[in-house]
Each structure stands twice: as C-alpha cells, then as structure tokens.
Amino acid sequence: ERKQSEEVRSRLAAIVDSSDDAIIGKTLEGIITNWNRGAEKIYGYSAEEAAGRPISMLVPAYLPDEIPKILKKIRLGEGIDQYETVRVTKGGKRLDVSLTISPIKDSQGNIVGASTIARDITERKQAEEEIRLLNERLEQRVWQLRLVTDSAPVLLAHCDTERRYKFVNKGYAQRFGTSREEIIGRRIPEVVGEEAYANFKKYVDAVLSGERVEFETEIPYKDIGQRYIHAAYVPEFGEQG
C-alpha cells in the first residue's frame, strides 16, 4: 500500500510538473510551498526563488486586498473557479490570468493550505479588446452611414432574395407615411401594394437574377401625390458569387 501510494504521488507530481498552467501550493498565510514548471514559465521565477515567499509578490500594487479575501474564502472551505485577474511577472510584465483556487486538506479533513491553477489568458483578453474596439468602430461607421443615408434626398432600400426589406432610409419610410420599423422584415408587395408592385416586378426579378436595372416610373407619395422617379436596382453578390 505504501508503494502504491508512492507511485500515485509520483504520477501526480509528474502531471503537475508537466502542466503548461501554473500550479502553485501555498499555506493559509499565503506562503508559497509548491511551484511547478508552468509557474516558472508564466511568472519567470524558479521554484527555488518562489518557495517560502508570499504569493502577494505576484499581485500588482493596486490590488492589495485581493489575496486576503481569497485566503479568507479558502479558510471557510470555499473554492474559487476561473477568477480572472492580473498578475505581475519577475520582469514586471503584467499578465491577465484565470485562477482556480481550491482548499488543501490533510488526512483528518482539516484545511491546511490552498492550491492555485493559473492560466495565462493575456492573448485572449487582447483579442477580446481588439474585437471590442473593432465593434465600436463598426457601430460608429454604421451610425455615420445612417446619418448620411437619412439626410440624402433619395429613397434607399435594401432587400433580400425573398423580397423582404432589410434596410430603408428615413426618406423611403416617409414616402409611405410610416416608420422604418414598420417596413423592415416585410415583403415588397406588402409595403407598396400588389397593384403597384405588379408595375415593377419585372425589374425586381431582373436584379435578383444578377442584372443592374435602371428605369423611370411614377409612384405615389402619401402626402404629395404622384411623382416621377429615376430608379436604380443593383444586385448584391455573396462570397460565392
């Protein structure tokens, strides 16, 4: 049984040591007792440098209360799962990390320390920030585009292959004396009327077959009566053509 227990401990130690994540053991006072190769790789300290030092050496100065709060939860037997925070390497570089912290118990079930598994998520956080900034710029461009289209003295509309409206500008909605929200999602005949649609259905069919179509016709406005317009229907192609 002793030999089997030693073999199990040996295998567990090998697994811990070969992990790319930082696996750290510490006392209830926050003193480092175990430090695997993953921790060396992530934080830059060797096991000899880290052992016996407070885990707070990894915490940035602006988070002075973080370790005491974590250790308080551990003493109560509570674990912490995938907690995202910031840590500092030996060289002073700040890393975004995800921490999973669990109480360590002795054979009598007493809590004697804590184990921490830390994963470097810096690249993921940077990617998320880049996506956030990209979305902000996209929203700004959409807002600018909408401002331009709403102030343009033309009627603008975008429909899908099912002849459903995906976008209309303010002028297009005003032509029918309604709002954009009332038009988006509806089919062209439902908005312009079946009789009016019959007059230019052939042009819609043509543009949906891939042709650019331009023509002149007369259309009714809700408040100002009939008006002649010059219309241009332009096909939109997907990635596959």
PDB file of N, CA and C in Angstrom, residues 146 156-169 172 180-181 183-188 191 236:
ATOM      1  N   ARG A 146     -25.780  55.777 -41.486  1.00  0.00           N
ATOM      2  CA  ARG A 146     -27.216  56.024 -41.328  1.00  0.00           C
ATOM      3  C   ARG A 146     -27.512  57.511 -41.359  1.00  0.00           C
ATOM      4  N   LEU A 156     -33.735  55.073 -50.332  1.00  0.00           N
ATOM      5  CA  LEU A 156     -32.789  53.960 -50.318  1.00  0.00           C
ATOM      6  C   LEU A 156     -33.409  52.764 -49.617  1.00  0.00           C
ATOM      7  N   ALA A 157     -33.263  51.590 -50.233  1.00  0.00           N
ATOM      8  CA  ALA A 157     -33.792  50.363 -49.631  1.00  0.00           C
ATOM      9  C   ALA A 157     -32.883  49.193 -49.974  1.00  0.00           C
ATOM     10  N   HIS A 158     -32.857  48.224 -49.085  1.00  0.00           N
ATOM     11  CA  HIS A 158     -32.069  47.001 -49.287  1.00  0.00           C
ATOM     12  C   HIS A 158     -32.986  45.816 -48.992  1.00  0.00           C
ATOM     13  N   CYS A 159     -33.098  44.888 -49.943  1.00  0.00           N
ATOM     14  CA  CYS A 159     -33.967  43.722 -49.787  1.00  0.00           C
ATOM     15  C   CYS A 159     -33.171  42.433 -49.998  1.00  0.00           C
ATOM     16  N   ASP A 160     -33.674  41.337 -49.427  1.00  0.00           N
ATOM     17  CA  ASP A 160     -33.025  40.042 -49.633  1.00  0.00           C
ATOM     18  C   ASP A 160     -33.673  39.326 -50.814  1.00  0.00           C
ATOM     19  N   THR A 161     -33.243  38.088 -51.058  1.00  0.00           N
ATOM     20  CA  THR A 161     -33.762  37.346 -52.210  1.00  0.00           C
ATOM     21  C   THR A 161     -35.216  36.924 -52.018  1.00  0.00           C
ATOM     22  N   GLU A 162     -35.715  37.009 -50.791  1.00  0.00           N
ATOM     23  CA  GLU A 162     -37.128  36.711 -50.537  1.00  0.00           C
ATOM     24  C   GLU A 162     -37.996  37.958 -50.716  1.00  0.00           C
ATOM     25  N   ARG A 163     -37.359  39.025 -51.213  1.00  0.00           N
ATOM     26  CA  ARG A 163     -38.040  40.301 -51.433  1.00  0.00           C
ATOM     27  C   ARG A 163     -38.520  40.932 -50.122  1.00  0.00           C
ATOM     28  N   ARG A 164     -37.772  40.681 -49.056  1.00  0.00           N
ATOM     29  CA  ARG A 164     -38.078  41.278 -47.757  1.00  0.00           C
ATOM     30  C   ARG A 164     -37.115  42.433 -47.496  1.00  0.00           C
ATOM     31  N   TYR A 165     -37.651  43.507 -46.950  1.00  0.00           N
ATOM     32  CA  TYR A 165     -36.829  44.676 -46.657  1.00  0.00           C
ATOM     33  C   TYR A 165     -35.870  44.387 -45.503  1.00  0.00           C
ATOM     34  N   LYS A 166     -34.594  44.698 -45.727  1.00  0.00           N
ATOM     35  CA  LYS A 166     -33.576  44.585 -44.680  1.00  0.00           C
ATOM     36  C   LYS A 166     -33.157  45.959 -44.163  1.00  0.00           C
ATOM     37  N   PHE A 167     -33.343  46.976 -44.973  1.00  0.00           N
ATOM     38  CA  PHE A 167     -32.996  48.352 -44.589  1.00  0.00           C
ATOM     39  C   PHE A 167     -33.763  49.321 -45.475  1.00  0.00           C
ATOM     40  N   VAL A 168     -34.201  50.419 -44.888  1.00  0.00           N
ATOM     41  CA  VAL A 168     -34.728  51.553 -45.655  1.00  0.00           C
ATOM     42  C   VAL A 168     -34.262  52.823 -44.955  1.00  0.00           C
ATOM     43  N   ASN A 169     -34.057  53.873 -45.724  1.00  0.00           N
ATOM     44  CA  ASN A 169     -33.673  55.137 -45.081  1.00  0.00           C
ATOM     45  C   ASN A 169     -34.926  55.916 -44.678  1.00  0.00           C
ATOM     46  N   TYR A 172     -37.369  56.865 -47.469  1.00  0.00           N
ATOM     47  CA  TYR A 172     -38.175  55.767 -48.001  1.00  0.00           C
ATOM     48  C   TYR A 172     -39.380  55.521 -47.102  1.00  0.00           C
ATOM     49  N   ARG A 180     -39.440  53.121 -40.203  1.00  0.00           N
ATOM     50  CA  ARG A 180     -38.566  52.037 -40.673  1.00  0.00           C
ATOM     51  C   ARG A 180     -38.972  50.705 -40.059  1.00  0.00           C
ATOM     52  N   GLU A 181     -39.269  50.751 -38.744  1.00  0.00           N
ATOM     53  CA  GLU A 181     -39.592  49.518 -38.024  1.00  0.00           C
ATOM     54  C   GLU A 181     -40.812  48.806 -38.606  1.00  0.00           C
ATOM     55  N   ILE A 183     -41.549  48.745 -41.716  1.00  0.00           N
ATOM     56  CA  ILE A 183     -41.229  48.217 -43.056  1.00  0.00           C
ATOM     57  C   ILE A 183     -40.256  47.036 -42.983  1.00  0.00           C
ATOM     58  N   ILE A 184     -39.218  47.128 -42.139  1.00  0.00           N
ATOM     59  CA  ILE A 184     -38.187  46.091 -42.074  1.00  0.00           C
ATOM     60  C   ILE A 184     -38.815  44.730 -41.792  1.00  0.00           C
ATOM     61  N   GLY A 185     -38.427  43.747 -42.610  1.00  0.00           N
ATOM     62  CA  GLY A 185     -38.926  42.380 -42.439  1.00  0.00           C
ATOM     63  C   GLY A 185     -40.132  42.047 -43.288  1.00  0.00           C
ATOM     64  N   ARG A 186     -40.799  43.057 -43.812  1.00  0.00           N
ATOM     65  CA  ARG A 186     -41.976  42.819 -44.655  1.00  0.00           C
ATOM     66  C   ARG A 186     -41.555  42.669 -46.116  1.00  0.00           C
ATOM     67  N   ARG A 187     -42.400  41.990 -46.911  1.00  0.00           N
ATOM     68  CA  ARG A 187     -42.112  41.805 -48.331  1.00  0.00           C
ATOM     69  C   ARG A 187     -42.548  43.050 -49.107  1.00  0.00           C
ATOM     70  N   ILE A 188     -41.879  43.256 -50.238  1.00  0.00           N
ATOM     71  CA  ILE A 188     -42.131  44.462 -51.038  1.00  0.00           C
ATOM     72  C   ILE A 188     -43.617  44.656 -51.349  1.00  0.00           C
ATOM     73  N   VAL A 191     -45.716  46.236 -48.655  1.00  0.00           N
ATOM     74  CA  VAL A 191     -45.457  47.637 -48.345  1.00  0.00           C
ATOM     75  C   VAL A 191     -45.987  48.562 -49.445  1.00  0.00           C
ATOM     76  N   GLU A 236     -26.688  42.505 -55.199  1.00  0.00           N
ATOM     77  CA  GLU A 236     -25.653  42.296 -54.182  1.00  0.00           C
ATOM     78  C   GLU A 236     -25.221  40.826 -54.255  1.00  0.00           C
TER      79      GLU A 236
END
